[in-house]
Short mmCIF file of C-alpha atoms and ligand atoms in Angstrom, two decimals:
data_model
loop_
_atom_site.label_atom_id
_atom_site.label_comp_id
_atom_site.label_asym_id
_atom_site.label_seq_id
_atom_site.Cartn_x
_atom_site.Cartn_y
_atom_site.Cartn_z
CA MET T 8 9.33 1.85 2.26
CA ARG T 9 10.09 3.78 5.38
CA ASP T 10 13.20 4.78 4.08
CA ILE T 11 11.76 6.12 1.07
CA PHE T 12 8.72 7.96 2.61
CA ALA T 13 11.29 9.67 4.85
CA ARG T 14 13.16 10.57 1.86
CA TYR T 15 9.88 12.45 0.41
CA ASN T 16 9.24 13.96 3.88
CA TYR T 17 6.16 11.83 4.50
CA HIS T 18 5.47 10.82 8.47
CA GLU T 19 3.57 7.68 9.73
CA ILE T 20 0.05 7.96 10.84
CA ARG T 21 -1.72 4.98 12.57
CA THR T 22 -5.52 4.97 12.68
CA PRO T 23 -7.63 2.39 14.47
CA ILE T 24 -8.49 -0.85 12.71
CA PHE T 25 -12.07 -0.16 13.13
CA GLU T 26 -14.22 3.17 12.84
CA ASP T 27 -17.74 4.11 12.68
CA THR T 28 -19.58 2.67 9.94
CA ALA T 29 -20.91 5.71 8.63
CA LEU T 30 -17.26 7.08 7.93
CA PHE T 31 -17.01 4.49 5.02
CA SER T 32 -20.56 4.60 3.86
CA ARG T 33 -20.23 8.16 3.64
CA SER T 34 -16.42 8.60 2.00
CA VAL T 35 -16.32 5.46 -0.15
CA GLY T 36 -20.05 5.49 -1.24
CA GLU T 37 -23.19 3.42 -0.52
CA GLU T 38 -23.33 1.87 -4.01
CA THR T 39 -19.38 0.86 -4.22
CA ASP T 40 -18.98 -3.04 -4.07
CA ILE T 41 -16.97 -2.21 -0.92
CA VAL T 42 -19.67 -0.64 1.33
CA SER T 43 -22.65 -2.52 -0.44
CA LYS T 44 -21.20 -5.94 -0.17
CA GLU T 45 -17.75 -6.33 1.47
CA MET T 46 -17.43 -4.60 4.82
CA PHE T 47 -17.39 -6.51 7.93
CA THR T 48 -19.61 -4.73 10.09
CA TRP T 49 -21.15 -5.19 13.69
CA GLU T 50 -23.34 -3.64 16.34
CA ASP T 51 -21.26 -2.62 19.16
CA LYS T 52 -23.24 -2.99 22.48
CA ALA T 53 -24.02 0.26 24.09
CA ARG T 54 -22.38 0.86 27.46
CA ALA T 55 -25.25 2.45 29.26
CA GLN T 56 -28.95 2.43 28.90
CA SER T 57 -28.94 6.12 27.66
CA GLU T 58 -26.30 5.05 24.91
CA LYS T 59 -27.20 3.75 21.43
CA ALA T 60 -25.36 0.74 20.06
CA GLN T 61 -22.91 1.97 17.61
CA SER T 62 -22.24 0.45 14.21
CA LEU T 63 -18.60 -0.43 13.70
CA THR T 64 -16.59 -1.77 10.79
CA LEU T 65 -13.32 -3.07 10.15
CA ARG T 66 -11.62 -0.56 7.79
CA PRO T 67 -11.60 -1.70 4.21
CA GLU T 68 -9.38 1.33 3.29
CA ASN T 69 -7.43 3.81 5.15
CA THR T 70 -8.14 7.23 3.34
CA ALA T 71 -11.31 7.61 5.30
CA GLY T 72 -9.64 7.08 8.60
CA VAL T 73 -6.78 9.52 7.63
CA VAL T 74 -9.08 12.36 6.46
CA ARG T 75 -11.42 11.58 9.80
CA ALA T 76 -8.05 12.11 11.87
CA TYR T 77 -7.32 15.13 10.01
CA ILE T 78 -10.45 16.62 10.67
CA GLU T 79 -10.58 15.65 14.15
CA HIS T 80 -7.17 16.61 15.42
CA ARG T 81 -7.49 19.84 13.23
CA LEU T 82 -4.22 18.87 11.32
CA GLY T 83 -5.12 21.68 8.80
CA ASP T 84 -4.65 24.43 11.59
CA LYS T 85 -1.02 24.12 10.87
CA GLY T 86 -1.28 25.60 7.44
CA THR T 87 1.21 23.39 5.97
CA LEU T 88 0.68 20.21 3.78
CA GLN T 89 0.29 16.92 5.82
CA LYS T 90 2.17 13.92 4.05
CA LEU T 91 1.23 11.11 5.94
CA TYR T 92 1.87 7.19 5.28
CA TYR T 93 0.31 4.09 6.95
CA ILE T 94 1.38 0.64 6.58
CA GLY T 95 -1.43 -1.93 7.92
CA PRO T 96 -4.19 -4.60 7.45
CA GLN T 97 -7.50 -3.69 5.64
CA PHE T 98 -10.63 -5.74 5.66
CA ARG T 99 -12.79 -6.78 2.64
CA ARG T 100 -15.39 -9.62 2.40
CA GLU T 101 -13.99 -10.45 -1.16
CA ARG T 102 -14.00 -14.08 -2.75
CA PRO T 103 -10.55 -15.14 -1.76
CA GLN T 104 -8.31 -15.92 -4.82
CA LYS T 105 -4.70 -15.53 -5.66
CA GLY T 106 -3.87 -11.88 -4.88
CA ARG T 107 -7.17 -11.22 -3.37
CA TYR T 108 -7.59 -11.78 0.22
CA ARG T 109 -10.17 -10.78 3.03
CA GLN T 110 -7.32 -9.49 5.37
CA PHE T 111 -4.65 -7.76 3.21
CA TYR T 112 -2.18 -5.27 3.62
CA GLN T 113 -1.79 -1.81 2.36
CA ILE T 114 1.12 0.58 2.22
CA GLY T 115 -0.27 4.13 1.54
CA ALA T 116 0.20 7.67 1.80
CA GLU T 117 -1.73 10.73 1.45
CA ILE T 118 -0.87 14.46 0.64
CA ILE T 119 -3.57 16.68 2.21
CA GLY T 120 -3.78 20.40 3.39
CA PRO T 121 -5.52 23.55 2.88
CA PRO T 122 -5.55 25.01 -0.56
CA SER T 123 -3.15 27.77 0.31
CA ALA T 124 -0.57 25.16 1.18
CA GLY T 125 -0.67 23.85 -2.50
CA SER T 126 -2.76 20.84 -1.75
CA GLU T 127 -4.78 21.32 -4.96
CA SER T 128 -1.68 22.00 -7.30
CA PRO T 129 -1.29 19.44 -10.26
CA ALA T 130 2.34 19.28 -8.74
CA ARG T 131 1.28 17.38 -6.04
CA ASP T 132 -0.10 14.70 -8.26
CA ALA T 133 3.26 14.51 -10.43
CA GLU T 134 5.27 14.26 -7.06
CA VAL T 135 3.14 11.33 -5.81
CA LEU T 136 3.49 9.55 -9.16
CA GLU T 137 6.91 10.08 -9.43
CA MET T 138 7.56 8.83 -5.89
CA LEU T 139 5.40 5.60 -6.81
CA ALA T 140 7.60 4.99 -9.75
CA THR T 141 10.73 5.39 -7.59
CA ILE T 142 9.31 3.11 -4.93
CA LEU T 143 8.70 0.37 -7.75
CA ASP T 144 11.77 0.79 -9.29
CA GLU T 145 13.73 0.67 -6.10
CA VAL T 146 11.97 -2.58 -4.60
CA GLY T 147 12.99 -3.96 -8.22
CA LEU T 148 9.65 -4.37 -9.73
CA ARG T 149 10.22 -4.46 -13.56
CA ASP T 150 7.68 -3.59 -16.34
CA TRP T 151 5.08 -1.95 -14.17
CA ASN T 152 2.35 0.30 -16.20
CA LEU T 153 0.89 3.20 -14.86
CA GLN T 154 -2.64 3.85 -15.93
CA LEU T 155 -4.06 7.26 -15.61
CA ASN T 156 -7.23 8.85 -16.05
CA SER T 157 -9.00 11.92 -14.88
CA VAL T 158 -12.57 11.62 -13.20
CA GLY T 159 -13.09 15.47 -13.01
CA CYS T 160 -14.57 17.46 -10.37
CA ALA T 161 -18.08 16.83 -8.55
CA GLU T 162 -19.99 19.08 -11.45
CA ASP T 163 -18.32 16.90 -14.38
CA ARG T 164 -19.40 13.64 -12.66
CA ALA T 165 -22.86 15.01 -12.04
CA ARG T 166 -22.86 15.49 -16.02
CA TYR T 167 -21.23 12.59 -16.70
CA ASN T 168 -23.79 10.55 -14.50
CA GLN T 169 -26.77 11.99 -16.72
CA ALA T 170 -25.20 11.10 -19.82
CA LEU T 171 -24.66 7.53 -18.31
CA ARG T 172 -28.35 7.31 -17.28
CA GLU T 173 -29.57 8.43 -20.46
CA ALA T 174 -27.16 5.82 -22.48
CA LEU T 175 -28.17 3.14 -20.10
CA GLN T 176 -31.89 3.46 -20.32
CA PRO T 177 -32.55 1.60 -23.62
CA VAL T 178 -30.09 -1.15 -22.41
CA VAL T 179 -30.12 -1.62 -18.90
CA HIS T 180 -32.87 -4.25 -18.68
CA GLN T 181 -30.19 -6.61 -20.38
CA MET T 182 -27.94 -6.02 -17.63
CA CYS T 183 -27.22 -7.66 -14.15
CA ALA T 184 -29.35 -6.57 -11.15
CA ASP T 185 -26.57 -4.76 -9.61
CA CYS T 186 -26.30 -2.76 -12.68
CA GLN T 187 -30.08 -2.20 -12.82
CA ARG T 188 -30.00 -0.68 -9.36
CA ARG T 189 -27.05 1.47 -10.15
CA ALA T 190 -28.06 2.87 -13.57
CA GLU T 191 -30.81 4.73 -11.22
CA THR T 192 -28.79 5.44 -7.80
CA ASN T 193 -25.17 6.06 -9.11
CA PRO T 194 -24.54 5.21 -12.94
CA LEU T 195 -20.89 5.74 -12.37
CA ARG T 196 -20.54 2.37 -10.75
CA VAL T 197 -21.90 0.25 -13.60
CA LEU T 198 -18.27 0.75 -14.98
CA ASP T 199 -17.11 -1.54 -12.00
CA CYS T 200 -19.46 -4.52 -13.22
CA LYS T 201 -17.39 -7.71 -13.59
CA HIS T 202 -20.21 -9.67 -15.36
CA PRO T 203 -18.84 -10.69 -18.70
CA GLU T 204 -22.25 -10.25 -20.40
CA ASP T 205 -22.45 -6.77 -19.68
CA GLN T 206 -19.08 -5.92 -20.70
CA PRO T 207 -20.15 -5.29 -24.26
CA ILE T 208 -22.89 -2.69 -23.29
CA ILE T 209 -20.20 -1.10 -20.89
CA GLU T 210 -17.84 -0.63 -23.54
CA LYS T 211 -20.16 1.54 -25.63
CA LEU T 212 -21.02 3.91 -22.93
CA PRO T 213 -19.84 7.52 -22.91
CA LYS T 214 -16.31 8.13 -21.46
CA ILE T 215 -15.76 10.74 -18.69
CA GLY T 216 -13.08 12.50 -20.58
CA GLU T 217 -15.72 14.13 -22.91
CA TYR T 218 -17.27 15.62 -19.77
CA LEU T 219 -14.35 17.57 -18.01
CA ASP T 220 -14.72 21.35 -17.70
CA GLU T 221 -11.63 23.46 -18.66
CA PRO T 222 -10.05 23.79 -15.10
CA CYS T 223 -10.01 19.60 -14.77
CA ARG T 224 -8.96 19.35 -18.48
CA GLN T 225 -6.13 21.89 -17.64
CA HIS T 226 -5.11 20.43 -14.30
CA PHE T 227 -4.94 16.99 -15.99
CA ALA T 228 -2.75 18.42 -18.77
CA GLU T 229 -0.23 19.65 -16.41
CA VAL T 230 -0.06 16.45 -14.47
CA ARG T 231 0.90 14.75 -17.95
CA ALA T 232 3.20 17.55 -18.80
CA MET T 233 5.24 16.99 -15.70
CA LEU T 234 5.54 13.34 -15.89
CA ASP T 235 6.62 13.75 -19.36
CA ALA T 236 9.22 16.20 -18.23
CA VAL T 237 10.51 13.88 -15.55
CA GLY T 238 10.28 10.87 -17.83
CA VAL T 239 7.56 9.02 -15.77
CA PRO T 240 5.83 6.65 -18.47
CA TYR T 241 2.16 6.31 -18.32
CA SER T 242 -1.11 5.46 -20.56
CA ILE T 243 -4.37 7.02 -20.48
CA ASN T 244 -7.18 4.48 -19.59
CA GLU T 245 -10.47 6.28 -19.71
CA ARG T 246 -12.35 3.39 -18.56
CA MET T 247 -10.69 3.40 -15.34
CA VAL T 248 -12.85 5.42 -12.71
CA ARG T 249 -11.65 3.26 -9.48
CA GLY T 250 -14.33 1.62 -7.20
CA LEU T 251 -14.54 4.36 -4.60
CA ASP T 252 -16.74 7.57 -4.83
CA TYR T 253 -14.43 9.93 -3.14
CA TYR T 254 -12.21 10.32 -6.20
CA THR T 255 -11.98 13.49 -8.20
CA ARG T 256 -9.66 14.55 -11.20
CA THR T 257 -6.57 12.36 -11.33
CA THR T 258 -6.88 8.58 -10.72
CA PHE T 259 -4.36 5.87 -11.42
CA GLU T 260 -3.33 2.27 -11.07
CA PHE T 261 -0.04 0.77 -11.54
CA THR T 262 -0.58 -2.70 -12.85
CA HIS T 263 1.90 -5.89 -13.33
CA GLY T 264 1.66 -8.53 -15.89
CA GLY T 265 2.73 -11.01 -13.62
CA LEU T 266 -0.20 -10.84 -11.12
CA GLY T 267 -2.89 -12.56 -13.65
CA ALA T 268 -6.53 -11.44 -13.42
CA GLN T 269 -5.87 -9.19 -10.17
CA SER T 270 -3.36 -7.03 -11.90
CA ALA T 271 -3.53 -3.77 -9.93
CA VAL T 272 -0.38 -3.50 -7.65
CA LEU T 273 -1.54 -0.14 -6.40
CA GLY T 274 -4.22 2.25 -6.88
CA GLY T 275 -5.11 6.00 -5.65
CA GLY T 276 -6.15 9.32 -6.88
CA ARG T 277 -7.39 12.91 -5.79
CA TYR T 278 -10.23 13.36 -3.43
CA ASP T 279 -10.78 17.09 -3.19
CA GLY T 280 -14.12 17.21 -1.67
CA LEU T 281 -13.76 14.49 0.71
CA SER T 282 -13.31 16.33 3.85
CA GLU T 283 -15.89 18.80 3.37
CA SER T 284 -18.38 15.74 2.68
CA LEU T 285 -17.20 14.51 6.31
CA ASP T 286 -18.14 17.96 7.54
CA GLY T 287 -14.27 19.10 7.83
CA PRO T 288 -12.80 22.12 6.35
CA LYS T 289 -11.75 22.39 2.88
CA ALA T 290 -8.81 20.00 2.28
CA PRO T 291 -8.08 18.89 -1.25
CA GLY T 292 -5.74 15.73 -1.13
CA ILE T 293 -4.35 13.01 -3.18
CA GLY T 294 -3.26 9.55 -2.10
CA PHE T 295 -2.54 5.86 -3.02
CA ALA T 296 -2.41 2.49 -1.48
CA ILE T 297 -0.09 -0.23 -2.72
CA GLY T 298 -1.34 -3.99 -2.11
CA GLU T 299 1.48 -5.14 -0.33
CA ASP T 300 0.61 -8.79 -0.74
CA ARG T 301 0.38 -8.12 -4.67
CA LEU T 302 3.56 -6.41 -4.79
CA ILE T 303 5.29 -9.44 -3.18
CA LEU T 304 3.38 -11.62 -5.64
CA ALA T 305 4.56 -9.64 -8.51
CA LEU T 306 8.36 -9.76 -7.44
CA GLN T 307 7.84 -13.42 -6.78
CA SER T 308 6.69 -13.68 -10.37
CA GLN T 309 9.97 -12.23 -11.43
CA GLY T 310 12.04 -14.81 -9.38
CA GLU T 311 12.83 -12.14 -6.78
CA GLN T 312 13.56 -14.05 -3.32
CA PRO T 313 13.06 -11.99 -0.03
CA ALA T 314 16.52 -10.77 1.13
CA THR T 315 16.77 -12.64 4.49
CA LYS T 316 20.75 -12.69 4.46
CA ILE T 317 22.78 -12.14 7.63
CA GLN T 318 26.52 -11.17 7.95
CA ALA T 319 27.68 -13.56 10.55
CA PHE T 320 26.29 -16.85 12.36
CA VAL T 321 28.12 -17.11 15.63
CA ALA T 322 28.53 -20.92 16.33
CA PRO T 323 29.39 -21.85 19.91
CA LEU T 324 31.32 -25.16 19.83
CA GLY T 325 31.26 -27.52 23.35
CA ALA T 326 30.07 -27.42 26.73
CA GLY T 327 30.16 -23.99 28.32
CA MET T 328 30.58 -22.01 25.34
CA ASN T 329 26.92 -20.56 25.12
CA GLN T 330 27.57 -17.47 27.10
CA HIS T 331 30.78 -16.73 25.21
CA ALA T 332 29.03 -16.68 21.95
CA LEU T 333 26.28 -14.64 23.18
CA LYS T 334 28.77 -12.33 24.55
CA LEU T 335 30.40 -12.15 21.11
CA ALA T 336 27.01 -12.05 19.16
CA ARG T 337 25.94 -8.83 21.46
CA GLU T 338 29.27 -7.14 20.63
CA LEU T 339 28.65 -8.02 17.02
CA ARG T 340 24.93 -6.77 17.04
CA ARG T 341 25.71 -3.72 19.02
CA ALA T 342 28.15 -2.78 16.33
CA GLY T 343 25.38 -3.18 13.65
CA ILE T 344 26.62 -6.59 12.36
CA ASP T 345 23.31 -8.64 11.24
CA SER T 346 24.09 -11.83 13.32
CA ASP T 347 22.32 -15.16 14.29
CA LEU T 348 23.54 -17.53 17.05
CA GLY T 349 23.77 -21.29 17.22
CA ASP T 350 23.81 -23.61 20.39
CA GLU T 351 26.92 -25.42 22.02
CA ASN T 352 24.94 -28.50 21.85
CA PHE T 353 25.09 -28.49 17.89
CA ARG T 354 27.93 -30.28 16.23
CA LEU T 355 30.09 -28.07 13.76
CA LYS T 356 28.41 -29.73 10.89
CA LYS T 357 25.02 -28.71 12.06
CA SER T 358 26.23 -25.11 12.74
CA PHE T 359 27.47 -24.66 9.23
CA GLU T 360 24.09 -26.07 7.74
CA LEU T 361 22.40 -23.60 9.83
CA ALA T 362 24.38 -20.73 8.76
CA GLU T 363 23.95 -21.57 5.17
CA LYS T 364 20.34 -21.59 5.46
CA ALA T 365 20.19 -18.43 7.03
CA GLY T 366 22.28 -17.10 4.28
CA ALA T 367 25.07 -16.11 6.59
CA GLN T 368 28.36 -14.62 4.69
CA PHE T 369 30.48 -15.77 7.55
CA ILE T 370 30.54 -18.33 10.32
CA VAL T 371 32.41 -17.36 13.54
CA ILE T 372 33.52 -20.32 15.70
CA VAL T 373 33.58 -19.78 19.41
CA GLY T 374 35.33 -22.77 20.97
CA GLU T 375 37.50 -23.06 24.19
CA ASN T 376 40.85 -22.29 22.33
CA GLU T 377 39.34 -19.29 20.66
CA VAL T 378 38.01 -17.97 24.09
CA ALA T 379 41.36 -18.54 25.71
CA ALA T 380 43.25 -16.52 22.86
CA ASP T 381 40.50 -13.99 22.50
CA GLN T 382 40.34 -14.41 18.71
CA PHE T 383 38.06 -16.40 16.43
CA ALA T 384 38.01 -18.85 13.66
CA VAL T 385 35.88 -17.01 10.86
CA LYS T 386 35.08 -18.62 7.57
CA ASN T 387 33.78 -17.03 4.68
CA LEU T 388 30.70 -19.33 3.55
CA ALA T 389 31.08 -18.22 -0.28
CA THR T 390 34.87 -18.67 -0.74
CA GLY T 391 35.69 -20.90 1.91
CA GLU T 392 38.43 -19.01 2.94
CA GLN T 393 39.21 -19.06 6.81
CA VAL T 394 41.17 -16.74 8.95
CA THR T 395 41.78 -16.01 12.61
CA VAL T 396 40.47 -12.49 13.65
CA ALA T 397 41.23 -10.63 17.22
CA ARG T 398 37.97 -9.90 19.16
CA ALA T 399 38.71 -6.35 18.72
CA ASP T 400 38.90 -6.39 14.89
CA LEU T 401 36.01 -8.72 14.06
CA SER T 402 33.28 -6.31 13.54
CA ALA T 403 35.18 -4.23 11.31
CA TYR T 404 36.50 -7.35 9.50
CA LEU T 405 32.91 -8.57 8.96
CA ARG T 406 31.81 -5.30 7.72
CA LYS T 407 34.65 -4.95 5.16
P1 AMP J 514 -8.25 0.10 -3.37
O1 AMP J 514 -8.15 0.57 -2.12
O2 AMP J 514 -9.33 -0.71 -3.87
O3 AMP J 514 -8.05 1.30 -4.58
O4 AMP J 514 -6.90 -0.87 -3.69
C1 AMP J 514 -5.62 -0.61 -3.54
C2 AMP J 514 -4.77 -1.84 -3.81
O5 AMP J 514 -4.94 -2.74 -2.63
C3 AMP J 514 -5.10 -2.51 -5.30
O6 AMP J 514 -4.55 -2.17 -6.31
C4 AMP J 514 -4.65 -4.12 -4.57
O7 AMP J 514 -3.22 -3.99 -4.79
C5 AMP J 514 -4.79 -4.01 -3.07
N1 AMP J 514 -5.98 -4.77 -2.80
C6 AMP J 514 -7.26 -4.34 -2.71
N2 AMP J 514 -8.18 -5.23 -2.44
C7 AMP J 514 -7.32 -6.21 -2.17
C8 AMP J 514 -7.62 -7.87 -1.52
N3 AMP J 514 -8.87 -8.11 -1.29
N4 AMP J 514 -6.48 -8.59 -1.48
C9 AMP J 514 -5.25 -8.23 -1.58
N5 AMP J 514 -5.05 -6.81 -2.07
C10 AMP J 514 -6.11 -6.07 -2.38
#
């Protein structure tokens, strides 16, 4: 992931594991599942009598923290796009199940900056989506689906919310308590409802696509045209509004069939008003978060094994050989050969077993004769071929 981010000119940002509670309620939204039910929040003791106790929250997601840092450290003053990635734990009090944990890991990135740097352009959306397709292809995930939608701008959503409120009015009394409340406070969030009994009602509600204004339609059309031009396949899913309030315009999820009920490997979207809503400068942006745990589950569902192979297993043989083996392993490792090291107390059979378990390509035997001659027995564990190689040639031989 780090290699790919570097290839696309992203740099790492590390934000704190916990932040002021208000940061999340203001950005993610009071009526979202995340803020209303899932945050781990506590009162931090005041240090002095003059201070107020502060409400802190384990971060449930990382975009809010990145935008907070962007504002606080005036990253926009540079006048260029900030392309920032993060890898780290996030926390939500969800019902644990396969692919859904209370501490989980996200690999995410944001492109954010002043409009003059091109942060609003549909080219950013297309660039982000193209990178995600490349990431999933390069880690070897097959048969992913990109689901794409546009949730429009704040004005579109206000009109859509009004339409939802009207459509819900005659039916909402048949729905769950959450929906009844949200129909009043934030009707868009009714679409997040998971209650099976409510789904037939939700199916019949108006769709956001009908409420986009001309600039938002145009923006979305350009994103799609660029994806078509580079050959990234997608399908439009007008139901997908994503469970966070800060999204505007493009929203997306990549899903994978091997994941069962929790099928989203990653999600993201554009958040053009977020910085201003946190009292920052105008700083449109777009980002995503890959669920690292789910990505691994999806790869495992394809029979993929984590790559744990090493090139060499250095096996000291007999008393006094540990130091010689350590010296040889040091030389190999410094030459960039991935190596592991046994112990002089292990019998040769055990060293071979350990080398096999470590997935080593070669075992290098370090015994008294080898040390005296300054050349080592090297066995290719796949072919069984064994040769003797001089110390000076060893790293080149193993690399070849
Ligand atoms: P979100 O921040 O809700 O848009 O989530 C982005 C991605 O993070 C999802 O597509 C999942 O892959 C992953 N994710 C979200 N919540 C969890 C969780 N509780 N456990 C594991 N992965 C999660």
